[in-house]
PDB file of C-alpha atoms and ligand atoms in Angstrom:
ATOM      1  CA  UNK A   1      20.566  -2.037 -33.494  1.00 44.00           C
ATOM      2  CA  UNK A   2      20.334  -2.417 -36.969  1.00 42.00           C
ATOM      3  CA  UNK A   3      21.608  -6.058 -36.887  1.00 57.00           C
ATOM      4  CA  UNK A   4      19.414  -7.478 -34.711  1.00 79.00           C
ATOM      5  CA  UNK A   5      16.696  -9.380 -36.037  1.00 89.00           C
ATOM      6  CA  UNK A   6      14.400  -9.225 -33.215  1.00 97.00           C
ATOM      7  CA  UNK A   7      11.247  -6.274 -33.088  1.00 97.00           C
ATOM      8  CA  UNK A   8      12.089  -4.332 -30.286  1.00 98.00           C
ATOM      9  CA  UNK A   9       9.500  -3.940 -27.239  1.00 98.00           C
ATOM     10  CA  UNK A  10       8.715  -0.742 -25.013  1.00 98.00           C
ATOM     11  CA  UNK A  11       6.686  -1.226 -22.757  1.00 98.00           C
ATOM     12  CA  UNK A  12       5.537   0.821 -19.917  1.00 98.00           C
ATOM     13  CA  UNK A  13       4.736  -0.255 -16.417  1.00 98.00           C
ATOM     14  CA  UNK A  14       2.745   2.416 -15.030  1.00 98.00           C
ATOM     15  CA  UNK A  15       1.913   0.461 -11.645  1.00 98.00           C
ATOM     16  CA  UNK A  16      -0.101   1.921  -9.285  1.00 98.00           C
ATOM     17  CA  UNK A  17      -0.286   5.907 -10.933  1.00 98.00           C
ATOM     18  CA  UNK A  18      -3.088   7.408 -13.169  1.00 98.00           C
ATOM     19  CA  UNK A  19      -6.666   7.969 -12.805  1.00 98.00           C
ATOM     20  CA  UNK A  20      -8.817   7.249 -15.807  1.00 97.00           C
ATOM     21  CA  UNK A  21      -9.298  10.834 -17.701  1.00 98.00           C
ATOM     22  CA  UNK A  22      -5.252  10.678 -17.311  1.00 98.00           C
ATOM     23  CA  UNK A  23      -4.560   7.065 -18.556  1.00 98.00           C
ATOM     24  CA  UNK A  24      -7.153   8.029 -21.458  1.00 97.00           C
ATOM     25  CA  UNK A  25      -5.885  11.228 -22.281  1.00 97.00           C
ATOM     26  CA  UNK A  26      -2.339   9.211 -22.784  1.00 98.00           C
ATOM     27  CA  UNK A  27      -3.425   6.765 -24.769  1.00 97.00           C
ATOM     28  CA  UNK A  28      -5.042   9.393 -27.459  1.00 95.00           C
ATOM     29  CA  UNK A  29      -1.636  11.419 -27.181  1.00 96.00           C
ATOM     30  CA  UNK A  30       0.317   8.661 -28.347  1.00 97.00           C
ATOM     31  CA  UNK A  31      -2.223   6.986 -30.639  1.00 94.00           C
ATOM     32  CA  UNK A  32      -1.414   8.322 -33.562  1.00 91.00           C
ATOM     33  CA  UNK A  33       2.283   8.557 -33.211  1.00 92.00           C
ATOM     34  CA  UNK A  34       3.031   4.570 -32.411  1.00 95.00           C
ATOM     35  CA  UNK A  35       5.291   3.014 -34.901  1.00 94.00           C
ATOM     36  CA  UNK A  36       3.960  -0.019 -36.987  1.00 93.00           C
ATOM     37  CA  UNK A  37       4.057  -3.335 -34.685  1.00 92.00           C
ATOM     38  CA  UNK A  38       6.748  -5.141 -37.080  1.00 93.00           C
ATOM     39  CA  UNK A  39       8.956  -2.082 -36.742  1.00 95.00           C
ATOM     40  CA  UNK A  40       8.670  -1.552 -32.664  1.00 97.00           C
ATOM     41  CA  UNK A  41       6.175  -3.253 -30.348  1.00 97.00           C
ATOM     42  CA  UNK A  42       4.430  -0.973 -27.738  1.00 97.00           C
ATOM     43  CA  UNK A  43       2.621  -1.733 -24.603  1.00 98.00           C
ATOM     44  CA  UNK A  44       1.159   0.045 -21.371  1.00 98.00           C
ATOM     45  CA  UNK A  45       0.404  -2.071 -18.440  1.00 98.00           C
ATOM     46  CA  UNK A  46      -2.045  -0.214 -16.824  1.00 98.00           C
ATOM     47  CA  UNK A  47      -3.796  -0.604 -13.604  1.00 98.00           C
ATOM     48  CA  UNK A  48      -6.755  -2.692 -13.898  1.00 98.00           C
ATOM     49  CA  UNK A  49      -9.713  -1.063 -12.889  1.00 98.00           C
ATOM     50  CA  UNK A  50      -8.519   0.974 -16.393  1.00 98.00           C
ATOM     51  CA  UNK A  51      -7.724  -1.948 -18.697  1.00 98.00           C
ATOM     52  CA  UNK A  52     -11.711  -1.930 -20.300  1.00 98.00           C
ATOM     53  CA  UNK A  53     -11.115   1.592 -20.998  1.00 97.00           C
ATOM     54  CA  UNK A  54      -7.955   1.395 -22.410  1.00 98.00           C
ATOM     55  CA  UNK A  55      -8.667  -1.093 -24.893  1.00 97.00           C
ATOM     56  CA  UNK A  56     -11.081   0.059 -26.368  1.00 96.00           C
ATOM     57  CA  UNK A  57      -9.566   3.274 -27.035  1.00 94.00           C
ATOM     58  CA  UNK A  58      -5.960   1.895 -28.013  1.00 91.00           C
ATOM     59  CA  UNK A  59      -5.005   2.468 -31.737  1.00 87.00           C
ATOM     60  CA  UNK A  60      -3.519  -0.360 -34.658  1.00 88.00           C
ATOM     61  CA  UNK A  61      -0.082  -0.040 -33.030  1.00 92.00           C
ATOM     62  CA  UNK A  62      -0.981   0.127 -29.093  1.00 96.00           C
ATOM     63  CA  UNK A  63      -1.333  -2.685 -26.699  1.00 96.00           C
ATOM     64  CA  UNK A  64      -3.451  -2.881 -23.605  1.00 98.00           C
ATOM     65  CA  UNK A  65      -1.333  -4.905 -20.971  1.00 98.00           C
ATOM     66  CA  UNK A  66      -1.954  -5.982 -17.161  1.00 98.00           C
ATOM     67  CA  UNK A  67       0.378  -5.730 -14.428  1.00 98.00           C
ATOM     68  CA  UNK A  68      -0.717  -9.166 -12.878  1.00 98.00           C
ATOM     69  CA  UNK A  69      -3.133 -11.792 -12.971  1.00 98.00           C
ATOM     70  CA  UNK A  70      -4.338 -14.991 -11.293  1.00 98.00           C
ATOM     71  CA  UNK A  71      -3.009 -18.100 -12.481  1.00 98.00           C
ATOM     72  CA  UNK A  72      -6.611 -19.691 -11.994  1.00 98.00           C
ATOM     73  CA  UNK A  73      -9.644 -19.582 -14.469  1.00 98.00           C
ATOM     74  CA  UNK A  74     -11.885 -18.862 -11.653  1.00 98.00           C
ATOM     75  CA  UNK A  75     -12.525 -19.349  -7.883  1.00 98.00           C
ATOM     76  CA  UNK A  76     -13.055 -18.147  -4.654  1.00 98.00           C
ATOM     77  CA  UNK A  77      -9.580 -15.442  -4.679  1.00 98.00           C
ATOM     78  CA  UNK A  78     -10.876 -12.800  -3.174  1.00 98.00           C
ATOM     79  CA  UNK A  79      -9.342  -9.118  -5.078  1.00 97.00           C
ATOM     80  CA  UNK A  80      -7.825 -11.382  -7.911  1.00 98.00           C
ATOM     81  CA  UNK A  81      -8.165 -11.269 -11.714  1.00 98.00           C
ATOM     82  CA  UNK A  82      -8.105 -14.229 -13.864  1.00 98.00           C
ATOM     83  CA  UNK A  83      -6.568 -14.634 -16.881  1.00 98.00           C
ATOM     84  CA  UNK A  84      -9.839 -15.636 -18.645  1.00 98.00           C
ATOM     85  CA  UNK A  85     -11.200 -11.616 -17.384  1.00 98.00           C
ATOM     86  CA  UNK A  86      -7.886  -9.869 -18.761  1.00 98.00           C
ATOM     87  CA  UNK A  87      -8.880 -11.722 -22.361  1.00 98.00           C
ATOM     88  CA  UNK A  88     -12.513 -10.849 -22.104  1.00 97.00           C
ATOM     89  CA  UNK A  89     -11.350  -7.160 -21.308  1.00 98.00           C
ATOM     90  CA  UNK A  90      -9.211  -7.408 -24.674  1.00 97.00           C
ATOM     91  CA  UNK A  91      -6.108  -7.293 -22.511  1.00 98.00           C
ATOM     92  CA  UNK A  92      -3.047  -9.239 -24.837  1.00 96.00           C
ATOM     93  CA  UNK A  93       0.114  -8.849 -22.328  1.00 98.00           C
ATOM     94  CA  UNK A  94       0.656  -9.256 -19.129  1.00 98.00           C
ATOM     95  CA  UNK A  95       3.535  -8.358 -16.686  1.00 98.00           C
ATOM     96  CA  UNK A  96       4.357 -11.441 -14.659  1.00 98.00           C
ATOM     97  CA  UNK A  97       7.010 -11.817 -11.612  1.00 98.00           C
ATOM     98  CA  UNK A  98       7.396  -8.515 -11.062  1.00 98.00           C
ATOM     99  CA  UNK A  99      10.011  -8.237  -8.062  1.00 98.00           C
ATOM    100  CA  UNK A 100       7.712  -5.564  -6.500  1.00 98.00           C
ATOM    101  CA  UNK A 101       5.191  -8.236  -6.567  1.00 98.00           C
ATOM    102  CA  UNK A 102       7.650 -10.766  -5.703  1.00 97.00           C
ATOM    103  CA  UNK A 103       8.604  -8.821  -2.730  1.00 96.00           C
ATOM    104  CA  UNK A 104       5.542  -6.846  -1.197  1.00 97.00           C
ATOM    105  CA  UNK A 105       2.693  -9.789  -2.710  1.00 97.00           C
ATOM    106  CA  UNK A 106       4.928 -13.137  -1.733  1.00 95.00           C
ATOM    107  CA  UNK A 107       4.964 -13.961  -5.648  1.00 98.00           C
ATOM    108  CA  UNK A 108       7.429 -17.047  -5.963  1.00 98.00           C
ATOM    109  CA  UNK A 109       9.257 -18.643  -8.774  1.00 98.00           C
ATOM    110  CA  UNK A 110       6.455 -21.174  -8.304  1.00 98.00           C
ATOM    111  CA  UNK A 111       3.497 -19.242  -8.848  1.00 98.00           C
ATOM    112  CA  UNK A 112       5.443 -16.533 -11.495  1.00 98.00           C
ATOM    113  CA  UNK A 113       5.930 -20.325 -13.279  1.00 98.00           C
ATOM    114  CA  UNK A 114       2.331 -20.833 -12.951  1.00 98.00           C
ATOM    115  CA  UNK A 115       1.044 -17.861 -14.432  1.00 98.00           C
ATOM    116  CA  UNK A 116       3.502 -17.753 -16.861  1.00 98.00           C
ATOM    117  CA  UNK A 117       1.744 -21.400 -18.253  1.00 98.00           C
ATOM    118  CA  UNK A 118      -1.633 -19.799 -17.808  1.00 98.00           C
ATOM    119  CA  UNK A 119      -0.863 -16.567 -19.381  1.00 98.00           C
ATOM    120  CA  UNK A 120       0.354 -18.641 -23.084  1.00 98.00           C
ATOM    121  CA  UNK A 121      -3.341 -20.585 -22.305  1.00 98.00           C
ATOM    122  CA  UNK A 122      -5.140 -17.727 -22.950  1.00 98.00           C
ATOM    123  CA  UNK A 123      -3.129 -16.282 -25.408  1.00 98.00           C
ATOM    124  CA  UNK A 124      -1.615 -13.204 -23.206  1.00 98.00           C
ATOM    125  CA  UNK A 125       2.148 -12.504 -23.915  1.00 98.00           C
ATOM    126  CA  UNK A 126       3.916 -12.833 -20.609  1.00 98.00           C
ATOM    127  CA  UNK A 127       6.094  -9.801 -19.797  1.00 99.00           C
ATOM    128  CA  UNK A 128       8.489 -12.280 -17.176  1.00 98.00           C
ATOM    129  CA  UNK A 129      10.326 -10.066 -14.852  1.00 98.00           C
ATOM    130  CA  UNK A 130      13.614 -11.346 -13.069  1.00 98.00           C
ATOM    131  CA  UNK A 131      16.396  -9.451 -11.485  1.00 98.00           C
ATOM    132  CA  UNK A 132      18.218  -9.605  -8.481  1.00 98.00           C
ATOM    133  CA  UNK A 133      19.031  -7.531  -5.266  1.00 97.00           C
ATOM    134  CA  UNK A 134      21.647  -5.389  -4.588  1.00 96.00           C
ATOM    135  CA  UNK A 135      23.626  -7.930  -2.140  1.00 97.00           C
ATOM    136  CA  UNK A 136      23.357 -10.548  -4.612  1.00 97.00           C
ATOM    137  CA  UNK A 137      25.083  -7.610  -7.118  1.00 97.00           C
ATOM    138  CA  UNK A 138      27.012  -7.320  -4.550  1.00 96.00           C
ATOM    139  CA  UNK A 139      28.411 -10.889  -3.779  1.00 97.00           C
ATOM    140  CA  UNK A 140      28.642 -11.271  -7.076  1.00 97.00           C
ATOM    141  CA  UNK A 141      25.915 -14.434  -8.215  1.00 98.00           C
ATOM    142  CA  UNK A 142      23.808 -12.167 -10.075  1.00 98.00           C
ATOM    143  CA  UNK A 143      23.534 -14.506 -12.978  1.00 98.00           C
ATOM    144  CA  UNK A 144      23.130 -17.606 -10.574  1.00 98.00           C
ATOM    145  CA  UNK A 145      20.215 -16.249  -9.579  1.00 98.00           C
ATOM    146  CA  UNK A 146      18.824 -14.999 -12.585  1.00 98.00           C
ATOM    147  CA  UNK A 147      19.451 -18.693 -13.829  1.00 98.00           C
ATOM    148  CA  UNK A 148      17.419 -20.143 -11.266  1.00 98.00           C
ATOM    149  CA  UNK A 149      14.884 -17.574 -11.747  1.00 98.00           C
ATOM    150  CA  UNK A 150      14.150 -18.500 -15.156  1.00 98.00           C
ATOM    151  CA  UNK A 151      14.716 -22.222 -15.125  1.00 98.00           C
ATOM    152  CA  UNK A 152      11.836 -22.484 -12.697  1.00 98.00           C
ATOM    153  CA  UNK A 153       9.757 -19.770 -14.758  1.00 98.00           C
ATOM    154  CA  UNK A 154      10.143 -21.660 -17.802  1.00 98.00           C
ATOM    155  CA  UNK A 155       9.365 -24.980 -16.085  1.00 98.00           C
ATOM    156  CA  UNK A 156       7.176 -27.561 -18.226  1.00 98.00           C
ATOM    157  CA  UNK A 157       7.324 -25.149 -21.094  1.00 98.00           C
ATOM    158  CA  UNK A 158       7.701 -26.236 -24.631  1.00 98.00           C
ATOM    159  CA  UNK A 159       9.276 -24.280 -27.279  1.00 98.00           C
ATOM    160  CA  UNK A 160       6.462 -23.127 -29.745  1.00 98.00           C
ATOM    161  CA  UNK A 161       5.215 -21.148 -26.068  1.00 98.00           C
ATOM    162  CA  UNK A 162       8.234 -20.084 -25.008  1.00 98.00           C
ATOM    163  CA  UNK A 163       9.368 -18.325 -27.953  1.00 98.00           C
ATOM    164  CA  UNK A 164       6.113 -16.095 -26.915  1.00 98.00           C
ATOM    165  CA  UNK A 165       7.534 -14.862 -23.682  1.00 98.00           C
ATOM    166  CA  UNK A 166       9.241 -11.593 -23.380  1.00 98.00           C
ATOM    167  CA  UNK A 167      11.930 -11.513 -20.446  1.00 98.00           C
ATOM    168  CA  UNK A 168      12.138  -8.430 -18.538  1.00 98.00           C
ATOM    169  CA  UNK A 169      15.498  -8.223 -17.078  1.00 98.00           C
ATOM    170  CA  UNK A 170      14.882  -5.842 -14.031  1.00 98.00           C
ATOM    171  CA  UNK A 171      17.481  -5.348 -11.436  1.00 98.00           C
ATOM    172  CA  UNK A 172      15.681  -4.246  -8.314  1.00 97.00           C
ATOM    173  CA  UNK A 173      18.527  -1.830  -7.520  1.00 96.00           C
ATOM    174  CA  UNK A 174      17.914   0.020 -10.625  1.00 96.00           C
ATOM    175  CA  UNK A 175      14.241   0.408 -10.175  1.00 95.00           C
ATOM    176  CA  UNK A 176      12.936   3.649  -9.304  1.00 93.00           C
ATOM    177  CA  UNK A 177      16.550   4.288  -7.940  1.00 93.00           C
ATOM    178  CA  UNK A 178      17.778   6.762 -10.679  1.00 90.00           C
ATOM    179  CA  UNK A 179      20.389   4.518 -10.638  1.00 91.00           C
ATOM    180  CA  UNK A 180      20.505   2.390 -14.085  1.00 91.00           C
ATOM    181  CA  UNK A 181      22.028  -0.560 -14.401  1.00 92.00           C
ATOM    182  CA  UNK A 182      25.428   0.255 -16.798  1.00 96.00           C
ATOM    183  CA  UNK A 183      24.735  -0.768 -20.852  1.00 97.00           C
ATOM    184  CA  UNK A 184      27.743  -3.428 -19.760  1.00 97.00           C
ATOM    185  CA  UNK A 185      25.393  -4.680 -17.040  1.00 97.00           C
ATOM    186  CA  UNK A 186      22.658  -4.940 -18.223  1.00 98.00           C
ATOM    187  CA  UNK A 187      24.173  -6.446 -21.615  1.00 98.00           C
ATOM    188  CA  UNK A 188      26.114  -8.900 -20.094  1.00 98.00           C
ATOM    189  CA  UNK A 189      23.165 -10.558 -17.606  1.00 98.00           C
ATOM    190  CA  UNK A 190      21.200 -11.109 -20.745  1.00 98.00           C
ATOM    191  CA  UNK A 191      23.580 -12.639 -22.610  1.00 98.00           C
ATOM    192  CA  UNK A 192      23.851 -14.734 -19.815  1.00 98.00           C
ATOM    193  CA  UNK A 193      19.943 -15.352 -19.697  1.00 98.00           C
ATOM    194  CA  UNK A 194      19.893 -15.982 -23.227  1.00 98.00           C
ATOM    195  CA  UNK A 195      22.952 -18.625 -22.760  1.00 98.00           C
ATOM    196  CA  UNK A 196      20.202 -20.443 -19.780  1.00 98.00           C
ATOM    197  CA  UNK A 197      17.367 -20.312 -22.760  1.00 98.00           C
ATOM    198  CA  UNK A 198      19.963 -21.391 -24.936  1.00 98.00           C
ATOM    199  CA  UNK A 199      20.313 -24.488 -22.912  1.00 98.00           C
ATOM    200  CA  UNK A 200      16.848 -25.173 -22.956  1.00 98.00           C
ATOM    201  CA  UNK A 201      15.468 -24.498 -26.117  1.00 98.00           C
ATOM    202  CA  UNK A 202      18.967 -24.378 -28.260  1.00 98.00           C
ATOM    203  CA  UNK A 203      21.029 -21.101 -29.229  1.00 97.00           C
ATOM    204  CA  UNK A 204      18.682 -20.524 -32.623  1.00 97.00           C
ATOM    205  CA  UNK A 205      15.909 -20.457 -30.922  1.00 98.00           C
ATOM    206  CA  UNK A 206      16.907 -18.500 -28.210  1.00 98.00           C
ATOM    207  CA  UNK A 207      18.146 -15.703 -30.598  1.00 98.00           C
ATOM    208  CA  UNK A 208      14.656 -15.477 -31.495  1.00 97.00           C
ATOM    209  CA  UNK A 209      13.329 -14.566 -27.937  1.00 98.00           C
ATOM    210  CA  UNK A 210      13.041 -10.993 -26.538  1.00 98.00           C
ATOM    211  CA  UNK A 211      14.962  -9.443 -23.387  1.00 98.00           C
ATOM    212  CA  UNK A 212      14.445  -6.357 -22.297  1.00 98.00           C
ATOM    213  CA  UNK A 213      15.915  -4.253 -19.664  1.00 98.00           C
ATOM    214  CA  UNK A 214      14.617  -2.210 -17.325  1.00 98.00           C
ATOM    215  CA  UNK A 215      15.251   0.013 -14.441  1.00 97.00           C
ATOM    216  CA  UNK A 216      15.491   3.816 -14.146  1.00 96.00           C
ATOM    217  CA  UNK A 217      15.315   3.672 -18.224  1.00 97.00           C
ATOM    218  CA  UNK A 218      14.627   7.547 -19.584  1.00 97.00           C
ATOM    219  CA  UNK A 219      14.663   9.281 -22.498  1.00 97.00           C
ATOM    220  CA  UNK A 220      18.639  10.465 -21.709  1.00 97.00           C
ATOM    221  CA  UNK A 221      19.601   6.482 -21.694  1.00 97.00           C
ATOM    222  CA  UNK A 222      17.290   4.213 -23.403  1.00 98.00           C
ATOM    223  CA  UNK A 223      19.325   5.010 -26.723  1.00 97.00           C
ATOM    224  CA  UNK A 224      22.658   3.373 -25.294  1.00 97.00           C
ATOM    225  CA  UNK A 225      20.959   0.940 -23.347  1.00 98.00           C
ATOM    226  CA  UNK A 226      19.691  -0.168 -26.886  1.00 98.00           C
ATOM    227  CA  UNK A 227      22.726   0.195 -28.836  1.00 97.00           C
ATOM    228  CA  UNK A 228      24.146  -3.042 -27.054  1.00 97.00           C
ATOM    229  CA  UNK A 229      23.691  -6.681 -28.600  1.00 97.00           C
ATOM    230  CA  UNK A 230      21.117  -8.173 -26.362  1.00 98.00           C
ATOM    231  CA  UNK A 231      18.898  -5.556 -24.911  1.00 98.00           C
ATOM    232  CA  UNK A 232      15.445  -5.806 -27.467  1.00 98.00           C
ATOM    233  CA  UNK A 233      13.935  -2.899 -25.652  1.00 98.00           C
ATOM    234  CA  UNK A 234      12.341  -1.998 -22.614  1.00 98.00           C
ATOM    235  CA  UNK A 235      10.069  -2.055 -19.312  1.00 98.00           C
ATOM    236  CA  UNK A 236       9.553   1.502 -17.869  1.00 98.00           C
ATOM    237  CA  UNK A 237       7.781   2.926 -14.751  1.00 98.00           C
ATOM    238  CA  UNK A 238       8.408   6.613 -14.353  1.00 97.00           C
ATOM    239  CA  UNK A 239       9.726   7.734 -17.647  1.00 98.00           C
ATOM    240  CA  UNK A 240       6.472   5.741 -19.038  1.00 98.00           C
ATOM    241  CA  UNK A 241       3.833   8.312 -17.275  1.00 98.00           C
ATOM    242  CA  UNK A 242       4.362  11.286 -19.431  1.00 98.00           C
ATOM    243  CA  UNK A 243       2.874  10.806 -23.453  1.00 98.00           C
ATOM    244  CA  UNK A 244       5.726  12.862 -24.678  1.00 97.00           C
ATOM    245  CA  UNK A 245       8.422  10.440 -22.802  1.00 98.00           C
ATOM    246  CA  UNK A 246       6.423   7.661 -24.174  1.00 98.00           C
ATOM    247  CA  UNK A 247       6.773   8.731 -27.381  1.00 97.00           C
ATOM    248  CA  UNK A 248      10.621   9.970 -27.121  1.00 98.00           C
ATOM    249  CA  UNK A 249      11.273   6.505 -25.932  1.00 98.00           C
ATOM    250  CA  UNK A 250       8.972   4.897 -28.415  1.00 98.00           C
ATOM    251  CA  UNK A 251      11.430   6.572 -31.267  1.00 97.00           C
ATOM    252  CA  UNK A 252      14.971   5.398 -29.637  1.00 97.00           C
ATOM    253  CA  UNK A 253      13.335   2.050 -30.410  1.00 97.00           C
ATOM    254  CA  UNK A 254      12.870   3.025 -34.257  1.00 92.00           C
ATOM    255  CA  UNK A 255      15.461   1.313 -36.700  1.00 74.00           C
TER     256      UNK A 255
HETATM  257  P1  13P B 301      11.461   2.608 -13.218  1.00 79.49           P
HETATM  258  O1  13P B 301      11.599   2.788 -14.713  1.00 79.49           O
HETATM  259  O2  13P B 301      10.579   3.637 -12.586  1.00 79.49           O
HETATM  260  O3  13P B 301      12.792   2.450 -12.565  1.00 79.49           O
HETATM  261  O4  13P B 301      10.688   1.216 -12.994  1.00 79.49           O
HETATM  262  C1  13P B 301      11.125   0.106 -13.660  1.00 79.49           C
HETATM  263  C2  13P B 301      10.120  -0.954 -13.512  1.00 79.49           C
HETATM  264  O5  13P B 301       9.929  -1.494 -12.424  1.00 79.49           O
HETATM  265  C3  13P B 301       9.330  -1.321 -14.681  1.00 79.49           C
HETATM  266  O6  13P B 301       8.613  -2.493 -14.466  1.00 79.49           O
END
């Protein structure tokens, strides 16, 4: 850990759990306990009927993220959220591409490209999600098709705004499964995503941009998970629900 140069991220994904008087009495467990943002980054993307709320309650060291958005300004999307609302709401990340989106809300590489673009517009930090099935594991073209996943989400992207995305490495076998992804995995496909940005935006540059992993992440394996070269933190659903998880996961992030 201590060589890398890059501030870790954890962020948690709370998708569709909490009501309010739970997401708020979260936020002011952890308040006071978040490390300073040069040391570790930390995020909840919260559902967003919550997001108001949430901001205006999160500390120095919390963010406020979404779990989606529109790509759109404005218009007639019936049940959407636009970018533009997520800023007025204080809202400064935003998870993008996730493959539970990708596979139950017919999110593409298109539109994951698309909000990706509008996301940097408006000055939210994309939290891209990519990952790959269990028979693509399986056969063995994992990072094929992580490649292709990110050379389309980085599409008509320049530098100075892609060094502002985070990368959520997610393989969908290891979400909610219990089953995580080995450090060697996990390690390995982000090297190999950070060899496709390497391509793109040249090896310094892609040293500079944050991967994280996630996937049945917990407070028993986050540490190792860390530990390797590549992995710059995290993205965690269930381990991210409970403030005193949060925080235990918050501190494996701590130089
Ligand atoms: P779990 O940590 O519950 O496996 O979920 C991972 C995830 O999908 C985070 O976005």
């Amino acid at each position: 850990m201590a060589s890398k140069k890059r501030v870790p991220v954890i962020a948690g994904n709370w998708k569709m759990f909490k009501n309010r008087d739970e997401a708020l009495a979260f936020v002011f467990a952890v308040n006071d306990n978040m490390p300073k943002r040069k040391e570790v980054e930390t995020v909840i993307c919260a559902p967003a009927i919550h997001l108001s709320a949430l901001v205006k309650r999160q500390g120095d060291n919390l963010r406020i993220g979404a779990q989606n958005m529109h790509f759109k300004d404005s218009g007639a999307f019936t049940g959407e959220i636009s970018p533009l609302m997520l800023v007025d709401a204080g809202v400064s990340y935003c998870v993008i591409g996730h493959s539970e989106r990708r596979q139950y809300f017919n999110e593409t590489d298109e539109t994951v490209n698309l909000k990706v673009k509008a996301a940097i517009a408006h000055d939210i930090i994309p939290i891209l999600c990519v990952g790959e099935s269990l028979s693509i594991r399986e056969k063995g073209t994992t990072n094929r098709f992580v490649k292709k996943q990110i050379l389309k989400a980085y599409e008509g992207i320049e530098l100075e705004d892609a060094l502002k995305v985070i990368v959520a490495y997610e393989p969908i076998w290891a979400i909610g499964t219990g089953v995580t992804a080995t450090k060697e995995q996990a390690n390995e496909t982000i090297k190999g995503i950070r060899r496709v940005l390497a391509k793109l935006y040249q090896r310094v540059n892609a040293n500079k941009m944050r991967i994280l992993y996630g996937g049945s992440v917990n407070t028993n394996n986050i540490k190792e998970l860390l530990g390797e070269s590549d992995i710059d933190g995290a993205l965690i659903g269930g381990a991210s629900l409970k403030s005193d998880d949060f925080l235990k996961l918050v501190d494996a992030a701590r130089k």
